[in-house]
Tab-separated table of C-alpha atoms in Angstrom:
chain	number	residue	atom	x	y	z
A	1	UNK	CA	-39.940	-78.432	193.229
A	2	UNK	CA	-40.271	-75.917	190.435
A	3	UNK	CA	-39.702	-72.306	191.532
A	4	UNK	CA	-42.737	-70.163	190.925
A	5	UNK	CA	-41.343	-66.712	191.843
A	6	UNK	CA	-39.120	-64.596	189.590
A	7	UNK	CA	-36.518	-61.968	190.581
A	8	UNK	CA	-38.986	-59.049	190.660
A	9	UNK	CA	-41.227	-61.135	192.942
A	10	UNK	CA	-38.422	-61.627	195.429
A	11	UNK	CA	-37.586	-57.883	195.258
A	12	UNK	CA	-41.250	-56.982	196.025
A	13	UNK	CA	-41.441	-59.371	198.946
A	14	UNK	CA	-38.131	-58.164	200.349
A	15	UNK	CA	-39.200	-54.473	200.110
A	16	UNK	CA	-42.393	-55.290	201.975
A	17	UNK	CA	-40.308	-56.989	204.676
A	18	UNK	CA	-37.872	-54.057	204.795
A	19	UNK	CA	-40.813	-51.597	205.041
A	20	UNK	CA	-42.221	-53.603	207.954
A	21	UNK	CA	-38.874	-53.490	209.796
A	22	UNK	CA	-38.491	-49.787	209.185
A	23	UNK	CA	-42.126	-48.876	209.964
A	24	UNK	CA	-42.010	-50.730	213.297
A	25	UNK	CA	-38.645	-49.150	214.183
A	26	UNK	CA	-36.939	-52.513	214.669
A	27	UNK	CA	-33.147	-52.291	215.060
A	28	UNK	CA	-31.771	-55.589	216.256
A	29	UNK	CA	-31.220	-58.950	214.523
A	30	UNK	CA	-32.584	-61.581	215.059
A	31	UNK	CA	-36.033	-59.988	214.963
A	32	UNK	CA	-38.570	-61.317	217.423
A	33	UNK	CA	-41.693	-62.547	215.613
A	34	UNK	CA	-43.803	-62.394	218.780
A	35	UNK	CA	-42.825	-58.717	219.270
A	36	UNK	CA	-43.702	-57.976	215.677
A	37	UNK	CA	-47.083	-59.701	215.923
A	38	UNK	CA	-47.807	-57.664	219.079
A	39	UNK	CA	-46.851	-54.386	217.419
A	40	UNK	CA	-49.056	-55.244	214.448
A	41	UNK	CA	-52.023	-56.051	216.710
A	42	UNK	CA	-52.070	-59.685	215.658
A	43	UNK	CA	-53.345	-62.090	218.308
A	44	UNK	CA	-51.312	-65.295	218.673
A	45	UNK	CA	-52.821	-68.471	220.050
A	46	UNK	CA	-51.370	-71.917	220.673
A	47	UNK	CA	-52.993	-75.093	219.377
A	48	UNK	CA	-53.110	-76.241	222.984
A	49	UNK	CA	-55.643	-73.448	223.588
A	50	UNK	CA	-58.014	-74.951	220.964
A	51	UNK	CA	-60.682	-77.241	222.456
A	52	UNK	CA	-59.508	-80.841	222.369
A	53	UNK	CA	-62.549	-81.811	220.258
A	54	UNK	CA	-61.401	-79.438	217.489
A	55	UNK	CA	-57.608	-79.775	217.816
A	56	UNK	CA	-57.322	-83.064	215.817
A	57	UNK	CA	-59.108	-81.501	212.879
A	58	UNK	CA	-56.911	-78.411	212.955
A	59	UNK	CA	-53.774	-80.545	213.071
A	60	UNK	CA	-55.024	-82.588	210.137
A	61	UNK	CA	-55.364	-79.444	208.018
A	62	UNK	CA	-52.534	-77.243	209.399
A	63	UNK	CA	-49.631	-79.097	210.909
A	64	UNK	CA	-47.565	-76.069	211.937
A	65	UNK	CA	-50.010	-73.186	212.029
A	66	UNK	CA	-52.420	-70.948	210.184
A	67	UNK	CA	-53.777	-67.426	210.209
A	68	UNK	CA	-57.288	-66.062	209.914
A	69	UNK	CA	-59.006	-62.711	209.672
A	70	UNK	CA	-62.167	-62.291	211.724
A	71	UNK	CA	-63.987	-58.936	211.685
A	72	UNK	CA	-60.895	-57.161	210.482
A	73	UNK	CA	-58.690	-58.677	213.180
A	74	UNK	CA	-55.887	-61.182	212.457
A	75	UNK	CA	-55.200	-64.244	214.560
A	76	UNK	CA	-52.273	-66.623	214.165
A	77	UNK	CA	-52.600	-70.142	215.547
A	78	UNK	CA	-49.472	-72.234	215.925
A	79	UNK	CA	-48.623	-75.770	216.967
A	80	UNK	CA	-46.864	-75.345	220.320
A	81	UNK	CA	-45.771	-79.005	220.342
A	82	UNK	CA	-43.123	-78.452	217.643
A	83	UNK	CA	-39.547	-77.244	217.913
A	84	UNK	CA	-39.265	-73.598	219.022
A	85	UNK	CA	-37.262	-72.505	215.958
A	86	UNK	CA	-39.941	-74.065	213.746
A	87	UNK	CA	-42.589	-72.178	215.741
A	88	UNK	CA	-40.735	-68.898	214.998
A	89	UNK	CA	-40.636	-69.732	211.298
A	90	UNK	CA	-44.346	-70.527	211.378
A	91	UNK	CA	-45.206	-67.260	213.047
A	92	UNK	CA	-43.086	-65.328	210.463
A	93	UNK	CA	-44.640	-67.298	207.686
A	94	UNK	CA	-48.137	-66.359	208.916
A	95	UNK	CA	-47.106	-62.703	209.422
A	96	UNK	CA	-45.965	-62.847	205.796
A	97	UNK	CA	-49.396	-64.058	204.633
A	98	UNK	CA	-50.923	-61.082	206.457
A	99	UNK	CA	-48.390	-58.496	205.260
A	100	UNK	CA	-48.529	-59.702	201.670
A	101	UNK	CA	-52.335	-59.498	201.622
A	102	UNK	CA	-52.901	-63.271	201.202
A	103	UNK	CA	-55.880	-63.228	203.591
A	104	UNK	CA	-57.715	-60.474	201.729
A	105	UNK	CA	-60.773	-61.375	199.633
A	106	UNK	CA	-59.195	-59.977	196.440
A	107	UNK	CA	-55.950	-61.994	196.774
A	108	UNK	CA	-55.008	-63.783	193.585
A	109	UNK	CA	-52.541	-66.616	193.236
A	110	UNK	CA	-52.191	-70.311	193.507
A	111	UNK	CA	-51.714	-71.962	196.877
A	112	UNK	CA	-48.170	-72.898	195.860
A	113	UNK	CA	-47.301	-69.285	194.947
A	114	UNK	CA	-48.719	-67.866	198.142
A	115	UNK	CA	-46.765	-70.425	200.181
A	116	UNK	CA	-43.525	-69.717	198.362
A	117	UNK	CA	-44.022	-65.963	198.879
A	118	UNK	CA	-44.641	-66.451	202.599
A	119	UNK	CA	-41.651	-68.777	202.924
A	120	UNK	CA	-39.377	-66.264	201.207
A	121	UNK	CA	-40.566	-63.418	203.433
A	122	UNK	CA	-39.989	-65.488	206.560
A	123	UNK	CA	-36.536	-66.664	205.499
A	124	UNK	CA	-35.514	-63.140	204.394
A	125	UNK	CA	-36.269	-61.747	207.834
A	126	UNK	CA	-34.966	-64.675	209.838
A	127	UNK	CA	-31.752	-65.239	207.899
A	128	UNK	CA	-30.881	-62.294	205.588
A	129	UNK	CA	-28.273	-63.380	202.993
A	130	UNK	CA	-26.307	-60.196	203.608
A	131	UNK	CA	-25.843	-61.163	207.257
A	132	UNK	CA	-24.785	-64.660	206.332
A	133	UNK	CA	-22.178	-63.236	204.031
A	134	UNK	CA	-21.010	-60.397	206.304
A	135	UNK	CA	-20.749	-62.709	209.302
A	136	UNK	CA	-18.799	-65.281	207.287
A	137	UNK	CA	-21.263	-68.103	207.989
A	138	UNK	CA	-20.070	-71.031	205.917
A	139	UNK	CA	-22.513	-73.863	206.555
A	140	UNK	CA	-26.094	-74.608	207.692
A	141	UNK	CA	-24.993	-75.418	211.261
A	142	UNK	CA	-23.545	-71.890	211.687
A	143	UNK	CA	-26.591	-70.325	210.009
A	144	UNK	CA	-28.996	-72.206	212.290
A	145	UNK	CA	-27.066	-71.148	215.374
A	146	UNK	CA	-26.527	-67.497	214.580
A	147	UNK	CA	-29.934	-66.870	212.988
A	148	UNK	CA	-31.727	-69.014	215.586
A	149	UNK	CA	-33.582	-71.021	212.960
A	150	UNK	CA	-34.207	-74.744	212.419
A	151	UNK	CA	-31.546	-76.789	210.693
A	152	UNK	CA	-33.965	-77.548	207.792
A	153	UNK	CA	-34.563	-73.863	207.269
A	154	UNK	CA	-30.779	-73.142	207.528
A	155	UNK	CA	-30.167	-75.788	204.809
A	156	UNK	CA	-32.654	-74.035	202.507
A	157	UNK	CA	-31.171	-70.629	203.225
A	158	UNK	CA	-27.651	-71.933	202.623
A	159	UNK	CA	-28.648	-73.421	199.260
A	160	UNK	CA	-30.252	-70.084	198.332
A	161	UNK	CA	-27.116	-68.220	199.467
A	162	UNK	CA	-24.818	-70.453	197.358
A	163	UNK	CA	-27.030	-70.067	194.264
A	164	UNK	CA	-27.418	-66.292	194.700
A	165	UNK	CA	-23.728	-65.592	195.233
A	166	UNK	CA	-22.742	-67.375	191.998
A	167	UNK	CA	-23.792	-64.233	190.080
A	168	UNK	CA	-21.949	-60.956	190.663
A	169	UNK	CA	-24.997	-58.812	189.872
A	170	UNK	CA	-27.107	-60.695	192.445
A	171	UNK	CA	-24.266	-60.527	195.003
A	172	UNK	CA	-24.042	-56.748	194.568
A	173	UNK	CA	-27.789	-56.306	195.072
A	174	UNK	CA	-27.777	-58.501	198.173
A	175	UNK	CA	-24.749	-56.770	199.733
A	176	UNK	CA	-26.300	-53.376	199.046
A	177	UNK	CA	-29.621	-54.551	200.529
A	178	UNK	CA	-31.626	-52.243	202.720
A	179	UNK	CA	-32.051	-54.801	205.496
A	180	UNK	CA	-28.308	-54.467	206.269
A	181	UNK	CA	-28.840	-50.771	207.036
A	182	UNK	CA	-31.997	-51.349	209.128
A	183	UNK	CA	-30.801	-54.100	211.529
A	184	UNK	CA	-27.703	-54.616	213.631
A	185	UNK	CA	-26.661	-58.116	214.607
A	186	UNK	CA	-26.068	-58.598	218.315
A	187	UNK	CA	-24.349	-61.857	219.150
A	188	UNK	CA	-26.273	-64.046	221.674
A	189	UNK	CA	-23.503	-63.723	224.291
A	190	UNK	CA	-23.798	-59.922	224.244
A	191	UNK	CA	-27.599	-59.596	223.902
């Protein structure tokens, strides 16, 4: 798949994610997507709450989830029949669409671009590359476990990490990243 985003696009998305973390006063990693949605006033609903007559249609259009804006209020619907780590990614992905302005009438961009932006936002918050580096995570299994993400997501993050850290200038930017100063990792055993 051809990458649509450029370096400055990633920087913009990451700054919006950093601003969200800072504005909400979040301090601990991993960040809870349900807590963030609550703090933002976003209503979250399960697919199982959708009337059975409509659920099949929704699933045919949106396998994992979707978000809508009704009368100025945001609602995220998610498929509660999928893996919990995938659910968390879906919630973050939909929060990203909201935070990045994708649901606004004046939003410009192709479907592919908007999806790539939302995916990057979600992955950036769920598995920051600086944490992967600083914690010495060396494979997707470790990333999935520590970041509490799906193995598929961990594989994508690991590939991104390997590519990014090939370049000294990119490595320096990642290691100096604001997210590392905003959040503190608490191991699962201690939390």
